Short mmCIF file of C-alpha atoms in Angstrom, two decimals:
data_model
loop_
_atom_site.label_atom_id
_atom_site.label_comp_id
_atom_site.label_asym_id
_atom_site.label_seq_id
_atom_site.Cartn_x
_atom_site.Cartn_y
_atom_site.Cartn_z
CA UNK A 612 27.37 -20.11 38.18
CA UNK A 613 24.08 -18.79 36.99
CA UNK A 614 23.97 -17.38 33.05
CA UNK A 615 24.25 -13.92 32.69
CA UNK A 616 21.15 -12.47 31.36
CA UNK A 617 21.69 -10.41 28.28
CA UNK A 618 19.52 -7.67 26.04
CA UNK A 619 20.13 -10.12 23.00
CA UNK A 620 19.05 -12.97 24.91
CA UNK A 621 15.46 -11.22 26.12
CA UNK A 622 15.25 -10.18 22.48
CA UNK A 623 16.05 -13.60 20.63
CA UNK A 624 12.89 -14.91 23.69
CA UNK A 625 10.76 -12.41 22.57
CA UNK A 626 11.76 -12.52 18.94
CA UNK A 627 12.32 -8.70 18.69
CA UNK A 628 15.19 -6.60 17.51
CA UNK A 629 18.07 -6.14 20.26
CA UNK A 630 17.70 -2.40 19.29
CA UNK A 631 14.10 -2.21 20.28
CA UNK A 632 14.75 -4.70 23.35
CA UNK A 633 17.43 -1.90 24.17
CA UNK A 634 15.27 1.43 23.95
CA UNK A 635 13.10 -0.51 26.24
CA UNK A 636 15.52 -1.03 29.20
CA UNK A 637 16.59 1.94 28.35
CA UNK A 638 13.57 3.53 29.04
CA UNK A 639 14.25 5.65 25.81
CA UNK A 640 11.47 7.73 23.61
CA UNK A 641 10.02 6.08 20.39
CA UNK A 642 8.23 2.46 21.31
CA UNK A 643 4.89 1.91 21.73
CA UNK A 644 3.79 1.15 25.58
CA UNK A 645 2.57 -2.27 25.47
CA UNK A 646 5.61 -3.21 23.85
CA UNK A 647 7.84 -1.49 26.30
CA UNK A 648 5.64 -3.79 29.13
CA UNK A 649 6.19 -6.77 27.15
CA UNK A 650 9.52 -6.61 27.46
CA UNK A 651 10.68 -5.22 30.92
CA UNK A 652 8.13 -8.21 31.58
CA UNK A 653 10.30 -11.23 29.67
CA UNK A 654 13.52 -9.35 30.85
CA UNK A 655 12.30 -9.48 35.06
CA UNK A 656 10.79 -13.40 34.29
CA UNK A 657 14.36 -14.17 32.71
CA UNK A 658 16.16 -12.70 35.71
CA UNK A 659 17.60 -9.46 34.35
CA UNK A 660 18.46 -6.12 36.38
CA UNK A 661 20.10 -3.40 34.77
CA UNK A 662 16.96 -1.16 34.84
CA UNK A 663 17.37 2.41 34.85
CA UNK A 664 16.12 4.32 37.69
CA UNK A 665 12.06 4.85 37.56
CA UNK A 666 11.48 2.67 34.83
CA UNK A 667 9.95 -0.04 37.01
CA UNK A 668 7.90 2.58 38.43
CA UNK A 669 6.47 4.04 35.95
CA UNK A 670 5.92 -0.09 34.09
CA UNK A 671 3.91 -0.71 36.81
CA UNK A 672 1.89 2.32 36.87
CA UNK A 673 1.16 1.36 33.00
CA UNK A 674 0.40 -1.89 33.53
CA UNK A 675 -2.42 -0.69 35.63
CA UNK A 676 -4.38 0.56 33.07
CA UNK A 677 -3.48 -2.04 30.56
CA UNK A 678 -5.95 -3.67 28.44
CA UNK A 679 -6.78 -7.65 29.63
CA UNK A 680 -3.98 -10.08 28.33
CA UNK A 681 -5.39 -11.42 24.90
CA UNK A 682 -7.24 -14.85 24.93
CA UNK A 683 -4.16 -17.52 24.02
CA UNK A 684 -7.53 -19.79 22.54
CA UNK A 685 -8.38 -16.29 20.22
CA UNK A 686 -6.84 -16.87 16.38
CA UNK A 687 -3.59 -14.47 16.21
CA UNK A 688 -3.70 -15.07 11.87
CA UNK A 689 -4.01 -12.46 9.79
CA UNK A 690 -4.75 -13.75 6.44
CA UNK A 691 -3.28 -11.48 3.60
CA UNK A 692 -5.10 -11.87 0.28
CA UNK A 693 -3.45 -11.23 -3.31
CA UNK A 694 -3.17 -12.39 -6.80
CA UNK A 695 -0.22 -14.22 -7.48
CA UNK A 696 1.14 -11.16 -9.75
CA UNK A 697 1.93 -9.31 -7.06
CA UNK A 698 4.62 -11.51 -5.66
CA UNK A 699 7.98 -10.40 -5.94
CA UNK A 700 6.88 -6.82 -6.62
CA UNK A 701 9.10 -4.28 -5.39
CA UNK A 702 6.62 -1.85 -4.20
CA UNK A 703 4.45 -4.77 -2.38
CA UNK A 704 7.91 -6.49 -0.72
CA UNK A 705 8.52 -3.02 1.18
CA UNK A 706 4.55 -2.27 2.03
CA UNK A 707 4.90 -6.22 3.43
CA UNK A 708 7.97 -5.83 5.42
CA UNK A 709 6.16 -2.83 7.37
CA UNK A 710 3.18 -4.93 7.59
CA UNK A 711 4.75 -8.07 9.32
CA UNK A 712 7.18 -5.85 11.50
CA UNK A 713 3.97 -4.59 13.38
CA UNK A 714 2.26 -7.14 13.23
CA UNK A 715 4.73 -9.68 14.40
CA UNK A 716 5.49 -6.98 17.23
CA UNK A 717 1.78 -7.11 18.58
CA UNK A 718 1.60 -11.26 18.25
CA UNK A 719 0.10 -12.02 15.36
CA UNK A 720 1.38 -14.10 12.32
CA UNK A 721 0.74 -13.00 8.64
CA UNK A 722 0.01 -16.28 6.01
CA UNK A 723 -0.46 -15.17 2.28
CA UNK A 724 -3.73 -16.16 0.62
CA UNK A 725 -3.49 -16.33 -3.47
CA UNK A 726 -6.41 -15.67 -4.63
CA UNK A 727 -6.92 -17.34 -7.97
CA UNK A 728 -9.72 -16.03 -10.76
CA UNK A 729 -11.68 -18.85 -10.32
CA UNK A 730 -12.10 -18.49 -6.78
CA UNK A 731 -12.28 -14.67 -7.38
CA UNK A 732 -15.12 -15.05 -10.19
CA UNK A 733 -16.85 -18.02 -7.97
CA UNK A 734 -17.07 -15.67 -4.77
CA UNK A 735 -14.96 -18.70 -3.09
CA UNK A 736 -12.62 -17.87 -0.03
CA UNK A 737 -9.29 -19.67 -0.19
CA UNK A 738 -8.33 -23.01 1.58
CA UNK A 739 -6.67 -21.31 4.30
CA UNK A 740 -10.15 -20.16 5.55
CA UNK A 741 -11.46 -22.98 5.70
CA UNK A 742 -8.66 -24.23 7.82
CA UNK A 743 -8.56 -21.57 10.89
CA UNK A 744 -10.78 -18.22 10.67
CA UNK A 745 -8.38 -15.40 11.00
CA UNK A 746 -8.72 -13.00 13.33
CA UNK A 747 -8.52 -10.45 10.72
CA UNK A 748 -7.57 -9.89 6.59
CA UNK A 749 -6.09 -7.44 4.71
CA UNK A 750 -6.47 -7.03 0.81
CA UNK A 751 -3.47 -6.04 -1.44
CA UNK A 752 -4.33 -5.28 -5.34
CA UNK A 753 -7.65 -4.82 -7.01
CA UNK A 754 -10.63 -7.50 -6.91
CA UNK A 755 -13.97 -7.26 -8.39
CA UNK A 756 -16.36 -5.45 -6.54
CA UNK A 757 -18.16 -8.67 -5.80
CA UNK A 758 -15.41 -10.24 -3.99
CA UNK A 759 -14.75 -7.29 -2.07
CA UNK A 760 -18.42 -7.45 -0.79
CA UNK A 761 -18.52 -11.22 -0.32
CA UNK A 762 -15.38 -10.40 2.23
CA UNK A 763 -17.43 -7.83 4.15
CA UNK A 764 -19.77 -10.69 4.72
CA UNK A 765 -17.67 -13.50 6.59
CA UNK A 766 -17.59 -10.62 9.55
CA UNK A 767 -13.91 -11.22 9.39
CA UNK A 768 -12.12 -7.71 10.42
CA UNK A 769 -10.66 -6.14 7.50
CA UNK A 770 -9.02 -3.87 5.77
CA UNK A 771 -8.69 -3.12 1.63
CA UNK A 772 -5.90 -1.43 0.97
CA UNK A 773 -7.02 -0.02 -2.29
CA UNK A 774 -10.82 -0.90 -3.99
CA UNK A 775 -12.84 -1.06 -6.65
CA UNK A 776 -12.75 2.11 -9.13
CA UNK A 777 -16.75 2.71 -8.81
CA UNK A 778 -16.21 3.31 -5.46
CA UNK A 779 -17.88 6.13 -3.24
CA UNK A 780 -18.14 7.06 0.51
CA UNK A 781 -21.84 5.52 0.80
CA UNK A 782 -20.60 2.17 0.28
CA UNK A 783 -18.20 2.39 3.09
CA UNK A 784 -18.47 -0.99 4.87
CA UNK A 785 -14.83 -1.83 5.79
CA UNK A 786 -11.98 0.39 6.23
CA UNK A 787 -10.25 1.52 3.24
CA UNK A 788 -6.01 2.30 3.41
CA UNK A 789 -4.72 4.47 -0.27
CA UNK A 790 -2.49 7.13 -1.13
CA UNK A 791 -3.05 10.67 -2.30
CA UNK A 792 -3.62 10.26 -5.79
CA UNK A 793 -6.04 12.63 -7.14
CA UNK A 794 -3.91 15.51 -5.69
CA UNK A 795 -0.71 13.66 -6.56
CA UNK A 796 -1.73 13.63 -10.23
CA UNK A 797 -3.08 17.11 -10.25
CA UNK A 798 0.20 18.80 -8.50
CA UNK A 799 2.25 17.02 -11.60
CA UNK A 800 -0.27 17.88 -14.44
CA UNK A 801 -0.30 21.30 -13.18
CA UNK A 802 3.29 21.75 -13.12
CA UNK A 803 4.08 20.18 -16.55
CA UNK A 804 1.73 22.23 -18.08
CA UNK A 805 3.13 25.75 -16.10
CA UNK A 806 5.72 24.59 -17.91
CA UNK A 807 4.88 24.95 -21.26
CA UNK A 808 3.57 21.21 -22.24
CA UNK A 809 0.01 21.40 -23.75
CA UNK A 810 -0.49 17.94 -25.49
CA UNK A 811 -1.13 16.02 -22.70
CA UNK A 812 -2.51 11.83 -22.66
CA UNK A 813 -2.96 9.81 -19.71
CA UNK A 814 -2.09 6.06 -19.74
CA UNK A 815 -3.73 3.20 -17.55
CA UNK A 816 -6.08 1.04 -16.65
CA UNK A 817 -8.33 3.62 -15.08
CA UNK A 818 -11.38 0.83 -14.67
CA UNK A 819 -8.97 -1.92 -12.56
CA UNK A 820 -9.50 -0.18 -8.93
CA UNK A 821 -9.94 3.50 -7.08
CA UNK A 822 -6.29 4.80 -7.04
CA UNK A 823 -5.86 4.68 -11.08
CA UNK A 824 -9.60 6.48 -11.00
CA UNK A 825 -8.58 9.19 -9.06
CA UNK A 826 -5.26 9.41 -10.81
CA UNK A 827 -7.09 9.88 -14.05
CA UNK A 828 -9.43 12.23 -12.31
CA UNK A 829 -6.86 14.52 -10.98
CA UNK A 830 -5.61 14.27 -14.70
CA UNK A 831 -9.09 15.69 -15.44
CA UNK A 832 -8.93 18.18 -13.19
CA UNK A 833 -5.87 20.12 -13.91
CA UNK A 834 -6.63 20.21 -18.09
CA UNK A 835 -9.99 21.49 -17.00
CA UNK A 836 -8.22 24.35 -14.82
CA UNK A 837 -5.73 25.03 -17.57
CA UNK A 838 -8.84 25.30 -20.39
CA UNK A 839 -7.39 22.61 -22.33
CA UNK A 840 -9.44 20.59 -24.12
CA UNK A 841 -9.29 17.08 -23.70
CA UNK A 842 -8.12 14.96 -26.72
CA UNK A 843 -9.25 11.62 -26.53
CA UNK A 844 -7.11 9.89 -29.16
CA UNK A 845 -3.49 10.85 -26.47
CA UNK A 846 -5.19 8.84 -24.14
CA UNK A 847 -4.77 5.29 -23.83
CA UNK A 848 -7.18 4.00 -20.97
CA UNK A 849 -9.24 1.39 -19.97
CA UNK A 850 -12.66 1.14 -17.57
CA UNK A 851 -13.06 -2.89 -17.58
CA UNK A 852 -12.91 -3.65 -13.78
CA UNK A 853 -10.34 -6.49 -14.42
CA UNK A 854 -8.33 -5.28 -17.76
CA UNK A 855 -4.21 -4.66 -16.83
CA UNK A 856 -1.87 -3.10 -19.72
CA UNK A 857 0.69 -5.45 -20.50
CA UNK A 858 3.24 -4.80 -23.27
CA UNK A 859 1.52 -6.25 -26.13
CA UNK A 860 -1.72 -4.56 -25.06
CA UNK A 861 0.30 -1.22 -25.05
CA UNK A 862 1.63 -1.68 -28.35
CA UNK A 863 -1.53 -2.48 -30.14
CA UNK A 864 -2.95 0.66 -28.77
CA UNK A 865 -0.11 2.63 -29.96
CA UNK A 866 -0.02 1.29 -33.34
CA UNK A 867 -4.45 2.12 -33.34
CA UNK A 868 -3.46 5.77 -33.14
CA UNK A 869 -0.09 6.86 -34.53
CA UNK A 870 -0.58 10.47 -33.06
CA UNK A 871 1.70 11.20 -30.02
CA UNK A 872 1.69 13.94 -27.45
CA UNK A 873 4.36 15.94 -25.75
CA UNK A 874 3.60 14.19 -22.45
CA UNK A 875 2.08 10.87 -21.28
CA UNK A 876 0.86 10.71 -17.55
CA UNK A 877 1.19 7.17 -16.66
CA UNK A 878 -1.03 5.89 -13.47
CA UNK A 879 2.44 3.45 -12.34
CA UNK A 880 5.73 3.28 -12.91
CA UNK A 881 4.40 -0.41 -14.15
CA UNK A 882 2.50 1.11 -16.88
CA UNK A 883 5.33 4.09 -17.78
CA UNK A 884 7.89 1.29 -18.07
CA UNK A 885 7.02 -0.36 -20.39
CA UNK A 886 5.49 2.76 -22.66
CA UNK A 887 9.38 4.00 -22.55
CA UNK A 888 10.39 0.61 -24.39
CA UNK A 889 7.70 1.04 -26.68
CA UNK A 890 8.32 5.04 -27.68
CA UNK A 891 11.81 3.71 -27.66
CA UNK A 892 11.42 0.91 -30.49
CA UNK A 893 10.01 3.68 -32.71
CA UNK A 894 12.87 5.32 -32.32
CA UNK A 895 11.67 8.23 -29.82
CA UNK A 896 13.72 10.35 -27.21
CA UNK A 897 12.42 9.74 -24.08
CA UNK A 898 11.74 12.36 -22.24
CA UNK A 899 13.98 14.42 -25.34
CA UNK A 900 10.42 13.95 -27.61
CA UNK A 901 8.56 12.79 -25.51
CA UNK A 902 8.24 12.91 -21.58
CA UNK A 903 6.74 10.19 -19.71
CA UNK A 904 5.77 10.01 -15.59
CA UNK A 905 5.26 7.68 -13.10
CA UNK A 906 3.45 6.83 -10.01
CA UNK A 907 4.71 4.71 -6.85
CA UNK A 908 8.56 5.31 -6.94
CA UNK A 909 9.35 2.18 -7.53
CA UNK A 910 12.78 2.35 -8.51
CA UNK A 911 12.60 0.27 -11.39
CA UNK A 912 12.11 3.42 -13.07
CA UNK A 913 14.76 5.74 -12.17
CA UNK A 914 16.94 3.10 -13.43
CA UNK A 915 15.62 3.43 -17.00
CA UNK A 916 15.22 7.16 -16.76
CA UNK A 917 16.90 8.85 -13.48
CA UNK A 918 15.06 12.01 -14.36
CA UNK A 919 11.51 11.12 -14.66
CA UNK A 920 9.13 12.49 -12.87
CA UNK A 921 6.83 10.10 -10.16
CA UNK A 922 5.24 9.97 -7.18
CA UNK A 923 6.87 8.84 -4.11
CA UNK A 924 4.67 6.68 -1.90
CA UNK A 925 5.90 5.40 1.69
CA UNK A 926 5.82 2.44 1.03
CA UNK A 927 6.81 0.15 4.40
CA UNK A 928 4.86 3.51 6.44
CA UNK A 929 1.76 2.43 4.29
CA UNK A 930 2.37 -1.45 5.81
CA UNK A 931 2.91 -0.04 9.62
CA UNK A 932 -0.09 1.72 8.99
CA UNK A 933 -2.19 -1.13 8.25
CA UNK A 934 -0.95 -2.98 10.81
CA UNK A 935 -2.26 -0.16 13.46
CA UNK A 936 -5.78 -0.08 11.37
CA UNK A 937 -6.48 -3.71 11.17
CA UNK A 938 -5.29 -4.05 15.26
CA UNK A 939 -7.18 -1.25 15.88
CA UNK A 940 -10.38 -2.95 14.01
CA UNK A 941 -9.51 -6.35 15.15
CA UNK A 942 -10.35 -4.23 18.82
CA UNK A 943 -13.11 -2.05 18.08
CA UNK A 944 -15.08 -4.15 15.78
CA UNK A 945 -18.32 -2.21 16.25
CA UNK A 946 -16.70 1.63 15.59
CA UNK A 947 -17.00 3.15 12.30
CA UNK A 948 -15.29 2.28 9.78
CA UNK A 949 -12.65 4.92 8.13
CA UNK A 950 -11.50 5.53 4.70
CA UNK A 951 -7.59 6.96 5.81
CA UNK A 952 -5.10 8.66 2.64
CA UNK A 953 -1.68 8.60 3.21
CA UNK A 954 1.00 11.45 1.45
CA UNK A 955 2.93 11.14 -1.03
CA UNK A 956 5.04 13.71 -2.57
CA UNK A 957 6.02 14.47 -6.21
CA UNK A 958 9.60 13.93 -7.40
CA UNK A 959 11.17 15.04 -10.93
CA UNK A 960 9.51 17.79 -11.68
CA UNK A 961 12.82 20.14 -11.32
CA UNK A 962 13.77 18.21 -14.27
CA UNK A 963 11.29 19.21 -16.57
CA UNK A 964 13.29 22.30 -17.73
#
């Protein structure tokens, strides 16, 4: 007697969800076309039959006009570059799971690539480079701007998600994936200080790559608007291209300037985390004497302070859409590249009074 031929068993072939195997069959709304062909495919090869009315119909009509089935000798690795701080980050883990979703989904395989600062400082590609050329890279955290241009130059499709502070539209040589920040930063400044805040610093490493720069430049921009002038010694900022603000550094900055504002606009939750400790050992309220915001949603800091005001970014969206950009260059090497801002939204800020 022949084996029965089940969804799960197409999907565990295939090494897809039985959910998505299922709105396939199903012929149901929400997948993307080649993947519904990929699998009505396995599921007729595997001996299957339960297809709906019309959905064979309208397969083969698609498959028509499909593109040619990918070279099997053409490298499916996507190389994912990073410093080996970033592992284990919350925020990272969720843009990652979105990341390998789609890209497992279209065939390719994601291997990390730690970048050390030697190999960083040296311009020097890691070992896994050397071993197979990947079809295409993606970027995660800040680099110098040296290393991102000795990328551009392997030829290698790629994507930054994220770059160097100094950055501007003429430089555009490889596409560029970030949030809204600038607008993000201004929409909170603006409605802390509608709210009757005027001493006002800004925390972070404004120097270390473009979203903290345009964070601290929306900053700018809504103290300019309000006619507030700005007061250099409530910030506590940074412009060296590889400078982060741990603890310690934090601390000694505080204890430079013993003045304190009403408000500190952090550029991460990171960053505001671990200024709340700090305003906390000197035996400030937090946000009671002194209000402090995020950026990134993280949850690490709702946990410390449920009421803070952040920034929500979508995170896993923001891997799914890197996925579809780097595919998209991986296909159309030769179009122009695109610098492409995702939304975020402001949270908290119905706290403030």
């Amino acid at each position: 007697m022949s084996k029965r031929i089940t969804q799960q068993h197409i999907a565990d072939a295939l090494q897809l969800s039985r959910n998505t195997v299922s709105k396939a069959l199903n012929n149901e709304e929400g997948l993307k076309e080649e993947t519904r062909v990929r699998i009505v495919k396995q599921a007729i090869q595997m001996g299957y039959t339960k297809f709906p009315p019309g959905l064979l119909e309208s397969i083969s009509k698609l498959n028509e006009h499909r593109e040619p089935t990918p070279d099997p000798n053409k490298s499916r690795l996507i190389a994912l570059l990073s410093h080996s701080d970033y592992m284990g980050n919350y925020y990272w883990s969720q843009f990652l799971s979105g990341l390998n979703s789609s890209l497992k989904e279209a065939g390719y395989t994601v291997a990390m690539a730690i970048v050390d600062l030697d190999e960083e400082n040296e311009l020097r590609l890691p070992p896994l480079f050397s071993m197979q050329r990947p079809a295409g890279m993606i970027t995660i955290g800040s680099f110098l701007q040296s290393y991102y241009e000795h990328l551009e130059q392997t030829g290698i499709p790629a994507l930054f998600v994220d770059t160097f502070a100094t950055f501007n539209m003429n430089e555009l040589r490889t596409d560029i994936l970030t949030m809204n920040n600038s607008d993000s930063v201004y929409q909170m400044t603006k409605s802390i200080l509608a709210n009757g805040y005027t001493s006002i610093g800004f925390v972070g490493d404004i120097g270390s790559c473009l979203s903290y720069w345009e964070r601290w430049m929306g900053f700018n921009r809504a103290m300019e608007e309000a006619k507030l002038p700005m007061n250099e010694v409530l910030n506590i900022t940074n412009t060296l291209p590889r400078h982060y603000y741990y603890k310690e550094q934090l601390r000694d900055a505080l204890r430079e300037n013993q003045e304190r504002p009403q408000v500190y606009i952090c550029a991460n939750d990171a960053v505001a985390i671990e200024l709340v400790h700090l305003l906390r050992e000197e035996g400030k309220r937090v946000p009671e004497d002194i209000l402090v915001t995020g950026f990134d949603n993280s949850g690490e800091l709702s946990l410390l302070q449920p009421s803070m005001p952040t920034v929500d970014v979508p995170k896993r969206e923001m891997g799914l859409r890197a996925a579809e950009l780097l595919k998209w260059r991986i296909d159309h090497p030769d179009r122009p590249k695109e610098f492409v801002r995702v939304a975020t939204r402001v949270i908290g800020l119905n706290n403030l009074m």
